[in-house]
Short mmCIF file of C-alpha atoms in Angstrom, two decimals:
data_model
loop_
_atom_site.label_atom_id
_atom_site.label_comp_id
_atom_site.label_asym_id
_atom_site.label_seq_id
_atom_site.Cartn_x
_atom_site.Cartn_y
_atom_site.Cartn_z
CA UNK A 20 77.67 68.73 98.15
CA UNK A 21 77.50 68.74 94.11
CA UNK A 22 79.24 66.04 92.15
CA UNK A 23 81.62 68.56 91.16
CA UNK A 24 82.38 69.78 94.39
CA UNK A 25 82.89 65.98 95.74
CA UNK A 26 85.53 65.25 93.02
CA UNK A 27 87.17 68.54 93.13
CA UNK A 28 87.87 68.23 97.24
CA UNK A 29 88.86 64.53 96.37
CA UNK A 30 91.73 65.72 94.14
CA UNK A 31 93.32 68.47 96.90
CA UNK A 32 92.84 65.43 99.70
CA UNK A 33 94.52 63.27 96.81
CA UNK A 34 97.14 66.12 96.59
CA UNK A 35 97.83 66.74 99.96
CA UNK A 36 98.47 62.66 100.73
CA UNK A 37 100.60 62.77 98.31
CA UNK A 38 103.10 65.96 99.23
CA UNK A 39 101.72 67.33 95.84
CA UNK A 40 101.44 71.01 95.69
CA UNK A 41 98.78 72.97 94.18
CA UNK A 42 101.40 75.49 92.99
CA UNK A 43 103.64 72.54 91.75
CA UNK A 44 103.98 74.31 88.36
CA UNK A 45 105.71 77.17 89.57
CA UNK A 46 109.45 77.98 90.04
CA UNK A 47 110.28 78.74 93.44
CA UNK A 48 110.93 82.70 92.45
CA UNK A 49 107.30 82.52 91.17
CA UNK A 50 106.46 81.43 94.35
CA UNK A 51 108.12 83.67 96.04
CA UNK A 52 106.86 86.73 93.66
CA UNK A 53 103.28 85.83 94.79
CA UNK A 54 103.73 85.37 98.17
CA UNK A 55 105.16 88.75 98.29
CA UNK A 56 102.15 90.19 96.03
CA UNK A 57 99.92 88.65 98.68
CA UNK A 58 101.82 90.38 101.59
CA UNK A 59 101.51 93.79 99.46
CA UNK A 60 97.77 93.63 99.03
CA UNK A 61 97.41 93.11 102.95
CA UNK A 62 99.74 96.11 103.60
CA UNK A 63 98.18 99.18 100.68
CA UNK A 64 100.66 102.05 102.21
CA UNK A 65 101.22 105.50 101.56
CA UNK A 66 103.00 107.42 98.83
CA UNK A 67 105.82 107.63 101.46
CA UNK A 68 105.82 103.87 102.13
CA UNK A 69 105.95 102.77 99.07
CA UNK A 70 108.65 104.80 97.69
CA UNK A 71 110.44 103.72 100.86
CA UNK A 72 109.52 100.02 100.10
CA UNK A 73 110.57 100.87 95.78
CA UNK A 74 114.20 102.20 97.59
CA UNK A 75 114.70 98.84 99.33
CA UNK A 76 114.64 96.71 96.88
CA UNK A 77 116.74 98.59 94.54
CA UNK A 78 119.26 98.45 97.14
CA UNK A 79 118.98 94.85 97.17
CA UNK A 80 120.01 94.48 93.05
CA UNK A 81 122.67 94.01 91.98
CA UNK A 82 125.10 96.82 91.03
CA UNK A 83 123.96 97.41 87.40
CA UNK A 84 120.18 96.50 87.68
CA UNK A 85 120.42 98.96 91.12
CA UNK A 86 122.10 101.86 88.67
CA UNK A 87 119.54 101.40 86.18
CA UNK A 88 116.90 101.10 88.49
CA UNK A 89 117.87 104.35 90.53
CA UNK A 90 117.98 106.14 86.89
CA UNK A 91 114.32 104.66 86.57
CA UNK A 92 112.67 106.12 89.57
CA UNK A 93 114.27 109.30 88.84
CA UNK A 94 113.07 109.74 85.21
CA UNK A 95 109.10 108.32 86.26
CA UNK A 96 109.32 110.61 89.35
CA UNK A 97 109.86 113.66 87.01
CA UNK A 98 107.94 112.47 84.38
CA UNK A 99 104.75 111.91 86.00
CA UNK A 100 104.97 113.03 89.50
CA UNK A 101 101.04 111.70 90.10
CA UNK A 102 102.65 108.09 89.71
CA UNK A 103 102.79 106.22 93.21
CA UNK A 104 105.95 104.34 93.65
CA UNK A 105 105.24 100.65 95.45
CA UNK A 106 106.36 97.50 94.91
CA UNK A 107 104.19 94.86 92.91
CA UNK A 108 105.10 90.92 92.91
CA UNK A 109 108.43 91.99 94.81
CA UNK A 110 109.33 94.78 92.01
CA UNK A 111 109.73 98.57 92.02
CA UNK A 112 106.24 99.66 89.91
CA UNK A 113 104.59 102.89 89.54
CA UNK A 114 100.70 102.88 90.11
CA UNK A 115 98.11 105.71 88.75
CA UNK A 116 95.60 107.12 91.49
CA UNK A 117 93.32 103.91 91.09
CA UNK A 118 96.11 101.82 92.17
CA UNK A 119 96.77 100.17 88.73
CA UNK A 120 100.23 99.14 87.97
CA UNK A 121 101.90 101.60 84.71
CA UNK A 122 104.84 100.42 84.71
CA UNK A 123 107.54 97.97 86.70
CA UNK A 124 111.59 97.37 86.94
CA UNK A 125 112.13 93.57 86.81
CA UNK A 126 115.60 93.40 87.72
CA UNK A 127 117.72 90.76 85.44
CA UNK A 128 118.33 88.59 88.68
CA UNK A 129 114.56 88.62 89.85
CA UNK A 130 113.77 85.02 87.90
CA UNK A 131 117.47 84.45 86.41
CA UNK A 132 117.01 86.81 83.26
CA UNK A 133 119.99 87.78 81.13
CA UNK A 134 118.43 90.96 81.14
CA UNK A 135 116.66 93.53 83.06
CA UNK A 136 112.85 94.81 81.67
CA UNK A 137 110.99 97.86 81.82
CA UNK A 138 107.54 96.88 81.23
CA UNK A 139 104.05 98.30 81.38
CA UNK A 140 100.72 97.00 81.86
CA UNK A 141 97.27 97.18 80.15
CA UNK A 142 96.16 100.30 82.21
CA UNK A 143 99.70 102.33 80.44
CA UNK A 144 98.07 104.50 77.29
CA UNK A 145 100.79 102.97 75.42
CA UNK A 146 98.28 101.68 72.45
CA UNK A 147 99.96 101.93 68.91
CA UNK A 148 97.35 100.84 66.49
CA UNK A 149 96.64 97.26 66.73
CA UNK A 150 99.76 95.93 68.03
CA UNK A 151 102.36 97.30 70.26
CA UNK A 152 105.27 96.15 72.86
CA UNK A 153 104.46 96.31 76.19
CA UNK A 154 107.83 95.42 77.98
CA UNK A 155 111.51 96.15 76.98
CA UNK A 156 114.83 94.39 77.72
CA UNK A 157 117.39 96.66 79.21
CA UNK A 158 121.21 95.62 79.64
CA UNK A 159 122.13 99.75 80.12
CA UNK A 160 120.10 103.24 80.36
CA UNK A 161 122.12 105.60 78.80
CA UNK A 162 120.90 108.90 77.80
CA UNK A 163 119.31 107.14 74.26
CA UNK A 164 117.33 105.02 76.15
CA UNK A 165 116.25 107.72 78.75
CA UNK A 166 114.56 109.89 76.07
CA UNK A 167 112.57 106.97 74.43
CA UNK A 168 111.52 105.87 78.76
CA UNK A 169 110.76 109.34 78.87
CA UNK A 170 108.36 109.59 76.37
CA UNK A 171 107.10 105.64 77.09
CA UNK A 172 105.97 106.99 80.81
CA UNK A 173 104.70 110.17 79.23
CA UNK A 174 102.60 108.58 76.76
CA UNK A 175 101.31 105.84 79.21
CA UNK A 176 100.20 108.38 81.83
CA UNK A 177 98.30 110.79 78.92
#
């Protein structure tokens, strides 16, 4: 066993005596965010799975997050049909056929937000020069904000 190796199993053993926990830095939502990611990799379901998976947890927001969540599926559904609805870290996302996240619903309750987001990750085409926002608070989807999501999805699925 290396040096390295010797001091780096001394510091978990250290850590473990002590009730320290390697994850000590994170909130207990974090936590609980990763834990379900885990449980998602060991499950990869269907198209039909995950949309029922996307379903339950909007039902489990509350009643303005769940409206505008609803709205959401809707719009990416129509929008780009060759999306796959699953969850990801415990939220409703959309993945393209290699299983990369587009876009995800992070309702406003999810880690104690005042707000709810829309956001999209690196594999969205949503590149606007060399800067460009890649998440958006929401406290309402009204029809204003559907056209601009419409276009976001449409442009991040080109």
């Amino acid at each position: 066993m290396s040096q390295t190796t010797r001091k780096t199993a001394s510091k978990i053993t250290k850590k473990a005596k002590t009730g320290a926990s390697p994850s000590e830095g994170f909130s207990a939502a974090e936590r609980d965010a990763m834990k379900e990611r885990a449980r998602e990799l060991k499950a990869e379901k269907s198209r039909a799975d995950g949309e029922a998976d996307v379903l339950a947890k909007v039902a489990e927001m509350d009643a303005s997050d769940r409206a505008m969540a609803t709205r959401l599926h809707a719009i990416v559904k129509s929008v780009a049909p060759g999306l796959m609805p699953k969850t990801w870290y415990g939220m409703p996302a959309y993945a393209n056929t290699d299983g990369k996240i587009i876009c995800f619903f992070k309702d406003a309750k999810k880690f104690g937000d005042r707000y709810a987001t829309l956001g999209f990750n690196d594999a969205a085409m949503l590149d606007d020069g060399v800067m460009w926002p890649t998440s958006y608070g929401l406290k309402d989807l009204g029809d204003a904000e559907e056209k601009k999501i419409r276009a976001l999805v449409k442009k991040a699925v080109a």
